[in-house]
Amino acid sequence: MNRQISIFFCTLVLFMVSCKNPKGEKKESDDLHTVTINNEYSIDVPFFMTGTTGLNEEASLQFQSLRKEAYLIVMDELKSGFETVFRDLEQYDDSLSVIQNYRDARLQILSRTTQIIDKSPSTSLQIQGLDAESVGLDAKVNGMDNEISYFLTFIDGGKKVYMVMGWTLKERKKEHKKTFKTVAESFRLID
């Protein structure tokens, strides 16, 4: 009987050790929680961020961490309304997809208040089966001394287009890059 108990405990210890992260680090998913907006979409947000309303009055989601200098918003608009307005302004490019047009329009709007210093090439991807584009950029914001790094993801959600925008001080870019990527890739429409 004692031998069976010893084997059981050895097996239990081996199982527990094998399940542990080899470096003893927390998995990134342990640091996020899911937020649902208007029963329309959900997205995973870092626990270190808190909800706010002062980042952008048009955003459907706004989170920030003043201590970590990290900010996150989600913008959304009807795809048909976006297309109509930009066609009327003769700024819609029929050779591009809707999401590429949305990306270019949002970058143009951002450039009104920033001087873009460096921009990564746009990357096409799929997020939960939805077409998306991502781009990163460093910019000088009017009235600020420090450069800001932006992590932008544009998502074609069928009836709506979405922009997930994370930003931080350029000096903290490496610290937050993986988290903002994980956040954007967690975006899910709710049926």
GROMACS .gro file of N, CA, C and O in nm, residues 46-172:
model
  508
   46PRO      N    1  -0.513   4.410  -2.127
   46PRO     CA    2  -0.424   4.383  -2.014
   46PRO      C    3  -0.486   4.426  -1.880
   46PRO      O    4  -0.553   4.528  -1.872
   47PHE      N    5  -0.461   4.346  -1.777
   47PHE     CA    6  -0.510   4.379  -1.644
   47PHE      C    7  -0.451   4.510  -1.593
   47PHE      O    8  -0.512   4.578  -1.511
   48PHE      N    9  -0.332   4.546  -1.641
   48PHE     CA   10  -0.269   4.669  -1.590
   48PHE      C   11  -0.336   4.796  -1.643
   48PHE      O   12  -0.306   4.905  -1.598
   49MET      N   13  -0.429   4.781  -1.738
   49MET     CA   14  -0.500   4.897  -1.792
   49MET      C   15  -0.639   4.908  -1.729
   49MET      O   16  -0.701   4.807  -1.696
   50THR      N   17  -0.685   5.033  -1.716
   50THR     CA   18  -0.819   5.057  -1.664
   50THR      C   19  -0.902   5.133  -1.767
   50THR      O   20  -0.847   5.206  -1.850
   51GLY      N   21  -1.032   5.112  -1.761
   51GLY     CA   22  -1.122   5.180  -1.853
   51GLY      C   23  -1.122   5.330  -1.829
   51GLY      O   24  -1.103   5.377  -1.716
   52THR      N   25  -1.141   5.405  -1.936
   52THR     CA   26  -1.144   5.551  -1.928
   52THR      C   27  -1.239   5.604  -2.034
   52THR      O   28  -1.291   5.528  -2.116
   53THR      N   29  -1.259   5.734  -2.035
   53THR     CA   30  -1.343   5.797  -2.137
   53THR      C   31  -1.275   5.917  -2.201
   53THR      O   32  -1.333   5.983  -2.286
   54GLY      N   33  -1.151   5.947  -2.162
   54GLY     CA   34  -1.087   6.070  -2.207
   54GLY      C   35  -0.990   6.059  -2.323
   54GLY      O   36  -0.925   6.158  -2.357
   55LEU      N   37  -0.977   5.944  -2.386
   55LEU     CA   38  -0.878   5.930  -2.492
   55LEU      C   39  -0.930   5.973  -2.629
   55LEU      O   40  -0.859   6.037  -2.706
   56ASN      N   41  -1.053   5.934  -2.659
   56ASN     CA   42  -1.113   5.969  -2.788
   56ASN      C   43  -1.264   5.954  -2.774
   56ASN      O   44  -1.313   5.843  -2.751
   57GLU      N   45  -1.336   6.063  -2.792
   57GLU     CA   46  -1.481   6.060  -2.770
   57GLU      C   47  -1.556   5.971  -2.868
   57GLU      O   48  -1.669   5.930  -2.841
   58GLU      N   49  -1.495   5.937  -2.981
   58GLU     CA   50  -1.561   5.851  -3.079
   58GLU      C   51  -1.530   5.703  -3.059
   58GLU      O   52  -1.589   5.618  -3.124
   59ALA      N   53  -1.437   5.670  -2.970
   59ALA     CA   54  -1.395   5.531  -2.950
   59ALA      C   55  -1.502   5.453  -2.875
   59ALA      O   56  -1.563   5.503  -2.781
   60SER      N   57  -1.523   5.329  -2.916
   60SER     CA   58  -1.618   5.243  -2.846
   60SER      C   59  -1.551   5.172  -2.727
   60SER      O   60  -1.620   5.124  -2.638
   61LEU      N   61  -1.420   5.167  -2.726
   61LEU     CA   62  -1.344   5.110  -2.615
   61LEU      C   63  -1.225   5.200  -2.587
   61LEU      O   64  -1.158   5.245  -2.681
   62GLN      N   65  -1.199   5.227  -2.460
   62GLN     CA   66  -1.085   5.310  -2.420
   62GLN      C   67  -1.025   5.254  -2.291
   62GLN      O   68  -1.096   5.243  -2.190
   63PHE      N   69  -0.898   5.220  -2.292
   63PHE     CA   70  -0.827   5.173  -2.174
   63PHE      C   71  -0.691   5.241  -2.168
   63PHE      O   72  -0.634   5.277  -2.272
   64GLN      N   73  -0.638   5.256  -2.047
   64GLN     CA   74  -0.508   5.320  -2.032
   64GLN      C   75  -0.437   5.273  -1.906
   64GLN      O   76  -0.500   5.222  -1.814
   65SER      N   77  -0.306   5.294  -1.905
   65SER     CA   78  -0.225   5.280  -1.786
   65SER      C   79  -0.130   5.399  -1.785
   65SER      O   80  -0.035   5.404  -1.865
   66LEU      N   81  -0.156   5.494  -1.698
   66LEU     CA   82  -0.069   5.610  -1.688
   66LEU      C   83   0.069   5.569  -1.636
   66LEU      O   84   0.170   5.620  -1.683
   67ARG      N   85   0.072   5.474  -1.545
   67ARG     CA   86   0.198   5.429  -1.488
   67ARG      C   87   0.288   5.364  -1.594
   67ARG      O   88   0.407   5.387  -1.598
   68LYS      N   89   0.229   5.282  -1.681
   68LYS     CA   90   0.307   5.214  -1.785
   68LYS      C   91   0.308   5.288  -1.918
   68LYS      O   92   0.365   5.239  -2.016
   69GLU      N   93   0.243   5.405  -1.921
   69GLU     CA   94   0.238   5.485  -2.045
   69GLU      C   95   0.186   5.403  -2.162
   69GLU      O   96   0.244   5.403  -2.271
   70ALA      N   97   0.075   5.332  -2.142
   70ALA     CA   98   0.016   5.248  -2.246
   70ALA      C   99  -0.131   5.284  -2.262
   70ALA      O  100  -0.203   5.298  -2.162
   71TYR      N  101  -0.175   5.296  -2.387
   71TYR     CA  102  -0.311   5.342  -2.416
   71TYR      C  103  -0.369   5.255  -2.527
   71TYR      O  104  -0.298   5.210  -2.617
   72LEU      N  105  -0.501   5.235  -2.521
   72LEU     CA  106  -0.568   5.146  -2.616
   72LEU      C  107  -0.707   5.199  -2.646
   72LEU      O  108  -0.782   5.232  -2.553
   73ILE      N  109  -0.740   5.208  -2.774
   73ILE     CA  110  -0.877   5.242  -2.814
   73ILE      C  111  -0.919   5.150  -2.928
   73ILE      O  112  -0.836   5.094  -2.999
   74VAL      N  113  -1.051   5.138  -2.945
   74VAL     CA  114  -1.108   5.074  -3.063
   74VAL      C  115  -1.207   5.173  -3.123
   74VAL      O  116  -1.294   5.224  -3.053
   75MET      N  117  -1.188   5.201  -3.250
   75MET     CA  118  -1.281   5.285  -3.326
   75MET      C  119  -1.360   5.193  -3.418
   75MET      O  120  -1.305   5.094  -3.468
   76ASP      N  121  -1.486   5.225  -3.441
   76ASP     CA  122  -1.562   5.147  -3.538
   76ASP      C  123  -1.660   5.239  -3.610
   76ASP      O  124  -1.703   5.340  -3.555
   77GLU      N  125  -1.686   5.203  -3.733
   77GLU     CA  126  -1.786   5.278  -3.811
   77GLU      C  127  -1.845   5.189  -3.917
   77GLU      O  128  -1.785   5.090  -3.959
   78LEU      N  129  -1.966   5.224  -3.957
   78LEU     CA  130  -2.032   5.147  -4.062
   78LEU      C  131  -1.951   5.154  -4.190
   78LEU      O  132  -1.907   5.262  -4.232
   79LYS      N  133  -1.931   5.039  -4.250
   79LYS     CA  134  -1.853   5.033  -4.373
   79LYS      C  135  -1.919   5.115  -4.484
   79LYS      O  136  -1.851   5.188  -4.556
   80SER      N  137  -2.050   5.107  -4.495
   80SER     CA  138  -2.120   5.180  -4.601
   80SER      C  139  -2.106   5.331  -4.583
   80SER      O  140  -2.086   5.404  -4.680
   81GLY      N  141  -2.113   5.379  -4.460
   81GLY     CA  142  -2.096   5.522  -4.433
   81GLY      C  143  -1.955   5.569  -4.466
   81GLY      O  144  -1.936   5.676  -4.525
   82PHE      N  145  -1.856   5.490  -4.427
   82PHE     CA  146  -1.717   5.523  -4.458
   82PHE      C  147  -1.697   5.533  -4.609
   82PHE      O  148  -1.641   5.630  -4.659
   83GLU      N  149  -1.742   5.430  -4.681
   83GLU     CA  150  -1.726   5.429  -4.827
   83GLU      C  151  -1.793   5.550  -4.891
   83GLU      O  152  -1.735   5.615  -4.978
   84THR      N  153  -1.916   5.579  -4.851
   84THR     CA  154  -1.991   5.692  -4.909
   84THR      C  155  -1.917   5.824  -4.890
   84THR      O  156  -1.898   5.901  -4.985
   85VAL      N  157  -1.873   5.850  -4.768
   85VAL     CA  158  -1.804   5.976  -4.739
   85VAL      C  159  -1.676   5.988  -4.820
   85VAL      O  160  -1.650   6.091  -4.882
   86PHE      N  161  -1.596   5.883  -4.824
   86PHE     CA  162  -1.468   5.894  -4.894
   86PHE      C  163  -1.484   5.891  -5.046
   86PHE      O  164  -1.402   5.948  -5.117
   87ARG      N  165  -1.589   5.830  -5.095
   87ARG     CA  166  -1.618   5.841  -5.239
   87ARG      C  167  -1.661   5.985  -5.272
   87ARG      O  168  -1.618   6.041  -5.372
   88ASP      N  169  -1.746   6.043  -5.187
   88ASP     CA  170  -1.789   6.182  -5.208
   88ASP      C  171  -1.670   6.278  -5.206
   88ASP      O  172  -1.669   6.377  -5.279
   89LEU      N  173  -1.572   6.248  -5.123
   89LEU     CA  174  -1.451   6.331  -5.115
   89LEU      C  175  -1.350   6.297  -5.224
   89LEU      O  176  -1.243   6.357  -5.230
   90GLU      N  177  -1.385   6.199  -5.307
   90GLU     CA  178  -1.297   6.149  -5.414
   90GLU      C  179  -1.163   6.102  -5.359
   90GLU      O  180  -1.058   6.121  -5.419
   91GLN      N  181  -1.169   6.036  -5.241
   91GLN     CA  182  -1.048   5.984  -5.178
   91GLN      C  183  -1.055   5.832  -5.161
   91GLN      O  184  -0.974   5.774  -5.090
   92TYR      N  185  -1.152   5.769  -5.226
   92TYR     CA  186  -1.165   5.624  -5.218
   92TYR      C  187  -1.096   5.563  -5.338
   92TYR      O  188  -1.122   5.601  -5.453
   93ASP      N  189  -1.007   5.467  -5.316
   93ASP     CA  190  -0.929   5.404  -5.423
   93ASP      C  191  -0.989   5.266  -5.452
   93ASP      O  192  -0.975   5.174  -5.372
   94ASP      N  193  -1.056   5.252  -5.569
   94ASP     CA  194  -1.121   5.126  -5.605
   94ASP      C  195  -1.022   5.012  -5.628
   94ASP      O  196  -1.063   4.896  -5.630
   95SER      N  197  -0.894   5.044  -5.644
   95SER     CA  198  -0.795   4.937  -5.663
   95SER      C  199  -0.753   4.874  -5.530
   95SER      O  200  -0.683   4.773  -5.528
   96LEU      N  201  -0.798   4.932  -5.418
   96LEU     CA  202  -0.767   4.880  -5.285
   96LEU      C  203  -0.892   4.818  -5.223
   96LEU      O  204  -1.004   4.853  -5.258
   97SER      N  205  -0.871   4.730  -5.127
   97SER     CA  206  -0.984   4.672  -5.054
   97SER      C  207  -1.042   4.778  -4.960
   97SER      O  208  -0.980   4.882  -4.936
   98VAL      N  209  -1.159   4.751  -4.906
   98VAL     CA  210  -1.222   4.842  -4.812
   98VAL      C  211  -1.129   4.865  -4.692
   98VAL      O  212  -1.109   4.978  -4.648
   99ILE      N  213  -1.071   4.758  -4.641
   99ILE     CA  214  -0.987   4.770  -4.522
   99ILE      C  215  -0.859   4.849  -4.553
   99ILE      O  216  -0.810   4.924  -4.468
  100GLN      N  217  -0.806   4.835  -4.674
  100GLN     CA  218  -0.689   4.915  -4.712
  100GLN      C  219  -0.725   5.062  -4.726
  100GLN      O  220  -0.648   5.150  -4.687
  101ASN      N  221  -0.843   5.091  -4.780
  101ASN     CA  222  -0.890   5.229  -4.786
  101ASN      C  223  -0.910   5.286  -4.645
  101ASN      O  224  -0.874   5.400  -4.619
  102TYR      N  225  -0.966   5.205  -4.557
  102TYR     CA  226  -0.988   5.249  -4.419
  102TYR      C  227  -0.854   5.277  -4.350
  102TYR      O  228  -0.839   5.377  -4.280
  103ARG      N  229  -0.759   5.188  -4.372
  103ARG     CA  230  -0.623   5.207  -4.317
  103ARG      C  231  -0.565   5.340  -4.364
  103ARG      O  232  -0.519   5.421  -4.284
  104ASP      N  233  -0.570   5.363  -4.495
  104ASP     CA  234  -0.513   5.487  -4.550
  104ASP      C  235  -0.585   5.611  -4.498
  104ASP      O  236  -0.523   5.712  -4.467
  105ALA      N  237  -0.718   5.603  -4.485
  105ALA     CA  238  -0.795   5.716  -4.434
  105ALA      C  239  -0.759   5.746  -4.289
  105ALA      O  240  -0.738   5.863  -4.251
  106ARG      N  241  -0.749   5.643  -4.206
  106ARG     CA  242  -0.715   5.662  -4.065
  106ARG      C  243  -0.572   5.715  -4.049
  106ARG      O  244  -0.545   5.799  -3.963
  107LEU      N  245  -0.480   5.666  -4.131
  107LEU     CA  246  -0.342   5.717  -4.125
  107LEU      C  247  -0.336   5.864  -4.168
  107LEU      O  248  -0.261   5.944  -4.110
  108GLN      N  249  -0.418   5.900  -4.266
  108GLN     CA  250  -0.424   6.040  -4.310
  108GLN      C  251  -0.479   6.128  -4.197
  108GLN      O  252  -0.427   6.237  -4.171
  109ILE      N  253  -0.582   6.082  -4.129
  109ILE     CA  254  -0.638   6.157  -4.016
  109ILE      C  255  -0.533   6.171  -3.904
  109ILE      O  256  -0.516   6.279  -3.848
  110LEU      N  257  -0.461   6.063  -3.875
  110LEU     CA  258  -0.358   6.066  -3.772
  110LEU      C  259  -0.246   6.164  -3.808
  110LEU      O  260  -0.193   6.234  -3.722
  111SER      N  261  -0.214   6.171  -3.936
  111SER     CA  262  -0.103   6.259  -3.979
  111SER      C  263  -0.137   6.408  -3.966
  111SER      O  264  -0.049   6.492  -3.975
  112ARG      N  265  -0.264   6.440  -3.941
  112ARG     CA  266  -0.301   6.581  -3.920
  112ARG      C  267  -0.248   6.635  -3.787
  112ARG      O  268  -0.227   6.754  -3.773
  113THR      N  269  -0.231   6.546  -3.689
  113THR     CA  270  -0.184   6.588  -3.557
  113THR      C  271  -0.047   6.533  -3.523
  113THR      O  272   0.004   6.556  -3.414
  114THR      N  273   0.012   6.456  -3.614
  114THR     CA  274   0.143   6.398  -3.590
  114THR      C  275   0.232   6.413  -3.713
  114THR      O  276   0.183   6.430  -3.824
  115GLN      N  277   0.360   6.405  -3.687
  115GLN     CA  278   0.457   6.397  -3.796
  115GLN      C  279   0.512   6.254  -3.792
  115GLN      O  280   0.580   6.215  -3.697
  116ILE      N  281   0.477   6.176  -3.893
  116ILE     CA  282   0.519   6.036  -3.896
  116ILE      C  283   0.668   6.029  -3.929
  116ILE      O  284   0.712   6.076  -4.034
  117ILE      N  285   0.745   5.972  -3.836
  117ILE     CA  286   0.891   5.962  -3.850
  117ILE      C  287   0.929   5.832  -3.919
  117ILE      O  288   1.014   5.828  -4.006
  118ASP      N  289   0.865   5.722  -3.876
  118ASP     CA  290   0.898   5.591  -3.930
  118ASP      C  291   0.770   5.509  -3.936
  118ASP      O  292   0.690   5.512  -3.843
  119LYS      N  293   0.751   5.435  -4.046
  119LYS     CA  294   0.630   5.354  -4.063
  119LYS      C  295   0.671   5.217  -4.116
  119LYS      O  296   0.744   5.209  -4.215
  120SER      N  297   0.623   5.112  -4.052
  120SER     CA  298   0.651   4.977  -4.100
  120SER      C  299   0.560   4.949  -4.220
  120SER      O  300   0.454   5.010  -4.233
  121PRO      N  301   0.601   4.857  -4.306
  121PRO     CA  302   0.510   4.818  -4.416
  121PRO      C  303   0.383   4.756  -4.358
  121PRO      O  304   0.387   4.691  -4.255
  122SER      N  305   0.272   4.777  -4.426
  122SER     CA  306   0.146   4.717  -4.383
  122SER      C  307   0.152   4.566  -4.403
  122SER      O  308   0.208   4.518  -4.501
  123THR      N  309   0.093   4.495  -4.309
  123THR     CA  310   0.089   4.350  -4.315
  123THR      C  311  -0.055   4.305  -4.320
  123THR      O  312  -0.136   4.345  -4.236
  124SER      N  313  -0.089   4.221  -4.418
  124SER     CA  314  -0.223   4.163  -4.426
  124SER      C  315  -0.227   4.040  -4.336
  124SER      O  316  -0.131   3.963  -4.331
  125LEU      N  317  -0.338   4.022  -4.265
  125LEU     CA  318  -0.352   3.906  -4.179
  125LEU      C  319  -0.499   3.873  -4.161
  125LEU      O  320  -0.586   3.947  -4.204
  126GLN      N  321  -0.523   3.761  -4.098
  126GLN     CA  322  -0.658   3.717  -4.062
  126GLN      C  323  -0.667   3.719  -3.910
  126GLN      O  324  -0.578   3.667  -3.841
  127ILE      N  325  -0.773   3.780  -3.858
  127ILE     CA  326  -0.798   3.780  -3.714
  127ILE      C  327  -0.935   3.718  -3.693
  127ILE      O  328  -1.035   3.774  -3.735
  128GLN      N  329  -0.935   3.600  -3.632
  128GLN     CA  330  -1.060   3.527  -3.607
  128GLN      C  331  -1.141   3.514  -3.737
  128GLN      O  332  -1.263   3.532  -3.737
  129GLY      N  333  -1.073   3.490  -3.849
  129GLY     CA  334  -1.139   3.472  -3.978
  129GLY      C  335  -1.173   3.601  -4.051
  129GLY      O  336  -1.232   3.598  -4.159
  130LEU      N  337  -1.137   3.716  -3.995
  130LEU     CA  338  -1.167   3.846  -4.056
  130LEU      C  339  -1.043   3.903  -4.123
  130LEU      O  340  -0.932   3.893  -4.070
  131ASP      N  341  -1.060   3.966  -4.241
  131ASP     CA  342  -0.949   4.032  -4.308
  131ASP      C  343  -0.903   4.151  -4.226
  131ASP      O  344  -0.986   4.227  -4.174
  132ALA      N  345  -0.772   4.166  -4.216
  132ALA     CA  346  -0.717   4.275  -4.136
  132ALA      C  347  -0.585   4.323  -4.195
  132ALA      O  348  -0.524   4.255  -4.277
  133GLU      N  349  -0.545   4.442  -4.155
  133GLU     CA  350  -0.417   4.503  -4.193
  133GLU      C  351  -0.355   4.557  -4.065
  133GLU      O  352  -0.427   4.617  -3.983
  134SER      N  353  -0.226   4.540  -4.049
  134SER     CA  354  -0.160   4.600  -3.934
  134SER      C  355  -0.042   4.683  -3.981
  134SER      O  356   0.020   4.654  -4.083
  135VAL      N  357  -0.014   4.787  -3.904
  135VAL     CA  358   0.098   4.875  -3.934
  135VAL      C  359   0.146   4.936  -3.802
  135VAL      O  360   0.066   4.961  -3.711
  136GLY      N  361   0.275   4.956  -3.794
  136GLY     CA  362   0.332   5.024  -3.678
  136GLY      C  363   0.398   5.152  -3.725
  136GLY      O  364   0.446   5.161  -3.837
  137LEU      N  365   0.397   5.252  -3.639
  137LEU     CA  366   0.465   5.376  -3.675
  137LEU      C  367   0.512   5.450  -3.552
  137LEU      O  368   0.459   5.434  -3.443
  138ASP      N  369   0.617   5.528  -3.574
  138ASP     CA  370   0.669   5.619  -3.473
  138ASP      C  371   0.640   5.759  -3.523
  138ASP      O  372   0.658   5.788  -3.642
  139ALA      N  373   0.595   5.845  -3.432
  139ALA     CA  374   0.554   5.978  -3.474
  139ALA      C  375   0.585   6.081  -3.366
  139ALA      O  376   0.594   6.049  -3.248
  140LYS      N  377   0.599   6.200  -3.412
  140LYS     CA  378   0.613   6.316  -3.324
  140LYS      C  379   0.475   6.380  -3.317
  140LYS      O  380   0.419   6.418  -3.419
  141VAL      N  381   0.419   6.389  -3.197
  141VAL     CA  382   0.286   6.444  -3.178
  141VAL      C  383   0.300   6.593  -3.150
  141VAL      O  384   0.383   6.633  -3.068
  142ASN      N  385   0.217   6.671  -3.216
  142ASN     CA  386   0.219   6.816  -3.194
  142ASN      C  387   0.204   6.847  -3.046
  142ASN      O  388   0.112   6.798  -2.981
  143GLY      N  389   0.296   6.927  -2.993
  143GLY     CA  390   0.289   6.969  -2.854
  143GLY      C  391   0.355   6.876  -2.754
  143GLY      O  392   0.352   6.901  -2.635
  144MET      N  393   0.415   6.766  -2.801
  144MET     CA  394   0.483   6.672  -2.711
  144MET      C  395   0.630   6.663  -2.745
  144MET      O  396   0.668   6.668  -2.863
  145ASP      N  397   0.713   6.647  -2.642
  145ASP     CA  398   0.857   6.635  -2.664
  145ASP      C  399   0.899   6.495  -2.708
  145ASP      O  400   0.988   6.479  -2.789
  146ASN      N  401   0.834   6.391  -2.651
  146ASN     CA  402   0.873   6.253  -2.678
  146ASN      C  403   0.800   6.197  -2.800
  146ASN      O  404   0.685   6.231  -2.825
  147GLU      N  405   0.871   6.109  -2.873
  147GLU     CA  406   0.806   6.039  -2.984
  147GLU      C  407   0.712   5.932  -2.929
  147GLU      O  408   0.734   5.877  -2.822
  148ILE      N  409   0.608   5.904  -3.005
  148ILE     CA  410   0.508   5.804  -2.969
  148ILE      C  411   0.515   5.690  -3.070
  148ILE      O  412   0.531   5.713  -3.190
  149SER      N  413   0.502   5.568  -3.022
  149SER     CA  414   0.494   5.450  -3.108
  149SER      C  415   0.349   5.402  -3.110
  149SER      O  416   0.288   5.385  -3.004
  150TYR      N  417   0.297   5.384  -3.230
  150TYR     CA  418   0.160   5.339  -3.250
  150TYR      C  419   0.159   5.197  -3.306
  150TYR      O  420   0.242   5.163  -3.391
  151PHE      N  421   0.062   5.118  -3.262
  151PHE     CA  422   0.040   4.984  -3.313
  151PHE      C  423  -0.105   4.982  -3.362
  151PHE      O  424  -0.198   4.986  -3.282
  152LEU      N  425  -0.124   4.980  -3.493
  152LEU     CA  426  -0.257   4.994  -3.553
  152LEU      C  427  -0.298   4.866  -3.624
  152LEU      O  428  -0.221   4.810  -3.702
  153THR      N  429  -0.420   4.823  -3.600
  153THR     CA  430  -0.476   4.708  -3.670
  153THR      C  431  -0.614   4.748  -3.719
  153THR      O  432  -0.696   4.799  -3.642
  154PHE      N  433  -0.638   4.725  -3.847
  154PHE     CA  434  -0.764   4.761  -3.912
  154PHE      C  435  -0.834   4.631  -3.950
  154PHE      O  436  -0.774   4.545  -4.014
  155ILE      N  437  -0.960   4.619  -3.912
  155ILE     CA  438  -1.031   4.492  -3.927
  155ILE      C  439  -1.161   4.513  -4.003
  155ILE      O  440  -1.239   4.603  -3.973
  156ASP      N  441  -1.184   4.427  -4.104
  156ASP     CA  442  -1.308   4.428  -4.181
  156ASP      C  443  -1.407   4.336  -4.109
  156ASP      O  444  -1.393   4.214  -4.112
  157GLY      N  445  -1.504   4.397  -4.044
  157GLY     CA  446  -1.601   4.321  -3.965
  157GLY      C  447  -1.733   4.299  -4.034
  157GLY      O  448  -1.835   4.285  -3.968
  158GLY      N  449  -1.736   4.299  -4.167
  158GLY     CA  450  -1.861   4.279  -4.239
  158GLY      C  451  -1.934   4.410  -4.257
  158GLY      O  452  -1.905   4.486  -4.348
  159LYS      N  453  -2.026   4.442  -4.167
  159LYS     CA  454  -2.102   4.567  -4.177
  159LYS      C  455  -2.022   4.687  -4.128
  159LYS      O  456  -2.050   4.800  -4.164
  160LYS      N  457  -1.921   4.661  -4.044
  160LYS     CA  458  -1.840   4.769  -3.987
  160LYS      C  459  -1.692   4.746  -4.014
  160LYS      O  460  -1.649   4.633  -4.040
  161VAL      N  461  -1.617   4.854  -4.006
  161VAL     CA  462  -1.471   4.847  -4.006
  161VAL      C  463  -1.425   4.894  -3.868
  161VAL      O  464  -1.488   4.980  -3.807
  162TYR      N  465  -1.317   4.834  -3.821
  162TYR     CA  466  -1.267   4.861  -3.687
  162TYR      C  467  -1.119   4.899  -3.694
  162TYR      O  468  -1.045   4.849  -3.778
  163MET      N  469  -1.078   4.985  -3.602
  163MET     CA  470  -0.937   5.016  -3.583
  163MET      C  471  -0.904   4.992  -3.437
  163MET      O  472  -0.964   5.054  -3.348
  164VAL      N  473  -0.810   4.901  -3.413
  164VAL     CA  474  -0.756   4.879  -3.280
  164VAL      C  475  -0.625   4.956  -3.275
  164VAL      O  476  -0.534   4.928  -3.353
  165MET      N  477  -0.616   5.055  -3.188
  165MET     CA  478  -0.497   5.139  -3.180
  165MET      C  479  -0.440   5.135  -3.039
  165MET      O  480  -0.507   5.172  -2.943
  166GLY      N  481  -0.316   5.088  -3.029
  166GLY     CA  482  -0.242   5.095  -2.905
  166GLY      C  483  -0.127   5.191  -2.924
  166GLY      O  484  -0.074   5.203  -3.034
  167TRP      N  485  -0.090   5.263  -2.819
  167TRP     CA  486   0.025   5.351  -2.831
  167TRP      C  487   0.095   5.368  -2.696
  167TRP      O  488   0.038   5.345  -2.591
  168THR      N  489   0.222   5.405  -2.706
  168THR     CA  490   0.307   5.424  -2.590
  168THR      C  491   0.421   5.516  -2.628
  168THR      O  492   0.437   5.552  -2.747
  169LEU      N  493   0.502   5.555  -2.531
  169LEU     CA  494   0.622   5.632  -2.563
  169LEU      C  495   0.716   5.543  -2.643
  169LEU      O  496   0.726   5.422  -2.618
  170LYS      N  497   0.789   5.601  -2.737
  170LYS     CA  498   0.880   5.523  -2.821
  170LYS      C  499   0.981   5.447  -2.736
  170LYS      O  500   1.015   5.333  -2.767
  171GLU      N  501   1.025   5.507  -2.627
  171GLU     CA  502   1.122   5.440  -2.541
  171GLU      C  503   1.065   5.315  -2.473
  171GLU      O  504   1.139   5.232  -2.421
  172ARG      N  505   0.933   5.298  -2.475
  172ARG     CA  506   0.869   5.180  -2.415
  172ARG      C  507   0.810   5.088  -2.522
  172ARG      O  508   0.734   4.995  -2.492
   0.00000   0.00000   0.00000
